mmCIF file of C-alpha atoms in Angstrom:
data_model
loop_
_atom_site.group_PDB
_atom_site.id
_atom_site.type_symbol
_atom_site.label_atom_id
_atom_site.label_comp_id
_atom_site.label_asym_id
_atom_site.label_seq_id
_atom_site.Cartn_x
_atom_site.Cartn_y
_atom_site.Cartn_z
ATOM 1 C CA MET A 1 1.214 38.134 138.621
ATOM 2 C CA LYS A 2 3.359 38.602 135.561
ATOM 3 C CA THR A 3 3.807 35.745 133.118
ATOM 4 C CA GLU A 4 7.595 35.854 133.415
ATOM 5 C CA ALA A 5 7.409 35.378 137.169
ATOM 6 C CA LEU A 6 4.948 32.507 136.709
ATOM 7 C CA LYS A 7 7.270 30.858 134.168
ATOM 8 C CA LYS A 8 10.188 31.188 136.572
ATOM 9 C CA ILE A 9 8.220 29.584 139.404
ATOM 10 C CA ILE A 10 7.090 26.706 137.159
ATOM 11 C CA LYS A 11 10.636 26.105 135.898
ATOM 12 C CA GLU A 12 12.003 25.925 139.439
ATOM 13 C CA ALA A 13 9.246 23.535 140.527
ATOM 14 C CA VAL A 14 9.819 21.267 137.543
ATOM 15 C CA ARG A 15 13.577 21.333 138.111
ATOM 16 C CA GLU A 16 13.137 20.326 141.773
ATOM 17 C CA ALA A 17 10.716 17.515 140.876
ATOM 18 C CA ILE A 18 13.066 16.135 138.241
ATOM 19 C CA GLN A 19 16.034 16.245 140.631
ATOM 20 C CA GLU A 20 14.081 14.349 143.287
ATOM 21 C CA GLU A 21 12.998 11.690 140.777
ATOM 22 C CA LEU A 22 16.534 11.301 139.471
ATOM 23 C CA LYS A 23 17.867 10.830 143.000
ATOM 24 C CA GLU A 24 15.310 8.084 143.626
ATOM 25 C CA VAL A 25 16.041 6.330 140.327
ATOM 26 C CA LEU A 26 19.793 6.440 140.909
ATOM 27 C CA LEU A 27 19.445 5.112 144.461
ATOM 28 C CA GLU A 28 17.256 2.252 143.256
ATOM 29 C CA ALA A 29 19.773 1.413 140.532
ATOM 30 C CA VAL A 30 22.651 1.352 143.008
ATOM 31 C CA LYS A 31 20.792 -0.640 145.684
ATOM 32 C CA ALA A 32 19.265 -3.186 143.289
ATOM 33 C CA PRO A 33 20.923 -6.598 143.416
ATOM 34 C CA LYS A 34 22.909 -7.324 140.324
ATOM 35 C CA ALA A 35 21.997 -10.464 138.460
ATOM 36 C CA VAL A 36 24.999 -12.668 137.871
ATOM 37 C CA VAL A 37 24.751 -14.670 134.716
ATOM 38 C CA THR A 38 26.967 -17.718 134.591
ATOM 39 C CA GLN A 39 27.402 -19.698 131.449
ATOM 40 C CA PRO A 40 29.508 -22.799 131.152
ATOM 41 C CA ILE A 41 32.621 -22.250 129.149
ATOM 42 C CA GLN A 42 33.049 -24.678 126.324
ATOM 43 C CA GLU A 43 36.398 -25.038 124.724
ATOM 44 C CA SER A 44 36.737 -26.333 121.248
ATOM 45 C CA ILE A 45 40.102 -27.571 120.185
ATOM 46 C CA THR A 46 40.809 -27.450 116.501
ATOM 47 C CA SER A 47 43.909 -28.514 114.765
ATOM 48 C CA PRO A 48 45.842 -25.623 113.309
ATOM 49 C CA THR A 49 45.667 -25.394 109.567
ATOM 50 C CA THR A 50 48.273 -23.681 107.549
ATOM 51 C CA LEU A 51 47.182 -21.370 104.818
ATOM 52 C CA THR A 52 49.522 -20.490 102.053
ATOM 53 C CA VAL A 53 49.084 -16.926 100.995
ATOM 54 C CA THR A 54 50.828 -15.722 97.920
ATOM 55 C CA GLN A 55 51.348 -12.024 97.941
ATOM 56 C CA THR A 56 51.621 -10.062 94.782
ATOM 57 C CA PRO A 57 54.564 -7.731 94.728
ATOM 58 C CA LYS A 58 53.654 -4.216 95.754
ATOM 59 C CA LYS A 59 53.845 -1.606 93.044
ATOM 60 C CA SER A 60 55.217 1.783 93.744
ATOM 61 C CA LEU A 61 52.884 4.755 93.585
ATOM 62 C CA LYS A 62 54.375 5.792 90.275
ATOM 63 C CA GLU A 63 53.825 2.305 88.791
ATOM 64 C CA GLN A 64 50.220 2.233 90.029
ATOM 65 C CA ARG A 65 49.545 5.637 88.526
ATOM 66 C CA GLN A 66 51.019 4.537 85.204
ATOM 67 C CA SER A 67 48.884 1.373 85.248
ATOM 68 C CA TYR A 68 45.726 3.422 85.673
ATOM 69 C CA LEU A 69 46.749 5.818 82.917
ATOM 70 C CA ASP A 70 47.390 2.861 80.590
ATOM 71 C CA ILE A 71 43.940 1.432 81.318
ATOM 72 C CA ILE A 72 42.266 4.782 80.734
ATOM 73 C CA GLY A 73 44.184 5.250 77.497
ATOM 74 C CA GLU A 74 43.201 1.815 76.190
ATOM 75 C CA THR A 75 39.558 2.426 77.036
ATOM 76 C CA GLY A 76 39.609 5.766 75.280
ATOM 77 C CA LEU A 77 41.142 4.252 72.159
ATOM 78 C CA ASN A 78 38.524 1.514 71.933
ATOM 79 C CA MET A 79 35.466 3.677 72.570
ATOM 80 C CA ASN A 80 33.538 5.620 69.972
ATOM 81 C CA SER A 81 30.194 7.407 69.707
ATOM 82 C CA THR A 82 28.240 4.152 69.271
ATOM 83 C CA HIS A 83 28.998 3.274 72.890
ATOM 84 C CA ALA A 84 27.028 6.315 74.045
ATOM 85 C CA GLN A 85 23.865 5.664 72.032
ATOM 86 C CA GLY A 86 21.655 4.419 74.831
ATOM 87 C CA PHE A 87 20.739 1.659 77.183
ATOM 88 C CA GLY A 88 19.499 -1.703 76.006
ATOM 89 C CA ASN A 89 17.473 -1.512 72.809
ATOM 90 C CA LYS A 90 16.320 2.077 73.265
ATOM 91 C CA PRO A 91 18.592 4.829 72.011
ATOM 92 C CA PHE A 92 19.119 7.918 74.132
ATOM 93 C CA ASN A 93 16.894 10.604 72.695
ATOM 94 C CA PRO A 94 16.415 13.651 74.942
ATOM 95 C CA GLN A 95 13.200 15.586 74.337
ATOM 96 C CA GLY A 96 12.954 19.369 74.442
ATOM 97 C CA VAL A 97 15.283 21.713 76.238
ATOM 98 C CA GLY A 98 17.272 19.855 78.844
ATOM 99 C CA ASP A 99 18.262 22.699 81.132
ATOM 100 C CA THR A 100 19.612 20.907 84.198
ATOM 101 C CA THR A 101 22.252 23.440 85.227
ATOM 102 C CA SER A 102 20.254 26.529 86.124
ATOM 103 C CA PRO A 103 18.537 26.904 89.518
ATOM 104 C CA ASN A 104 15.123 26.503 87.842
ATOM 105 C CA GLY A 105 16.267 23.630 85.614
ATOM 106 C CA ALA A 106 14.649 20.217 85.593
ATOM 107 C CA LEU A 107 15.297 16.779 84.214
ATOM 108 C CA PRO A 108 13.364 15.768 81.106
ATOM 109 C CA SER A 109 10.011 14.190 81.854
ATOM 110 C CA GLY A 110 9.606 10.482 81.363
ATOM 111 C CA GLU A 111 9.975 7.199 83.133
ATOM 112 C CA VAL A 112 12.731 4.640 83.351
ATOM 113 C CA ASN A 113 11.634 1.035 83.454
ATOM 114 C CA MET A 114 13.359 -1.704 85.414
ATOM 115 C CA ASN A 115 14.778 -3.331 82.260
ATOM 116 C CA GLN A 116 16.781 -0.204 81.529
ATOM 117 C CA ILE A 117 18.111 -0.115 85.088
ATOM 118 C CA MET A 118 19.004 -3.793 85.000
ATOM 119 C CA GLY A 119 20.703 -3.228 81.631
ATOM 120 C CA LEU A 120 22.944 -0.662 83.287
ATOM 121 C CA MET A 121 23.827 -2.980 86.123
ATOM 122 C CA THR A 122 24.833 -5.921 83.934
ATOM 123 C CA LYS A 123 27.169 -3.951 81.688
#
C-alpha cells in the first residue's frame, strides 16, 4: 500500500472519531442541568454628593501648538553642553569606535549600574 493512501485512510478515521466525540460532548453540554446561582441583592443608599469641577478653558489647536513651541524654545535657550556631560557623577566618555548604525555595528562594551539608571529616572 502506498504511503499517500495510508495517510488518507488515517486522516478520514481521525476525522470521523473527532466528529463522534464532538457530537457526544455537545449533547452532554446541552442535556446537562444548568446550575442557577442566586445571590441576595443588597442595595446601598448613599446620599448624593455634589462635586464642583472647574474646567480650564480649551485652547485652540493653534494656541496649543504655540505653547509647545514656546516651551521648546525656552528649554533650548537654557540648555548648553554641560547638560549633556553624563549621568550622576560619571561623565559620558565613549570608548573606541561607536559604530551603532551599520548592520554589523554594536554598542560600546560596559555595564550600567542601578545608580545611573535611578539617576535618569529622578531627573
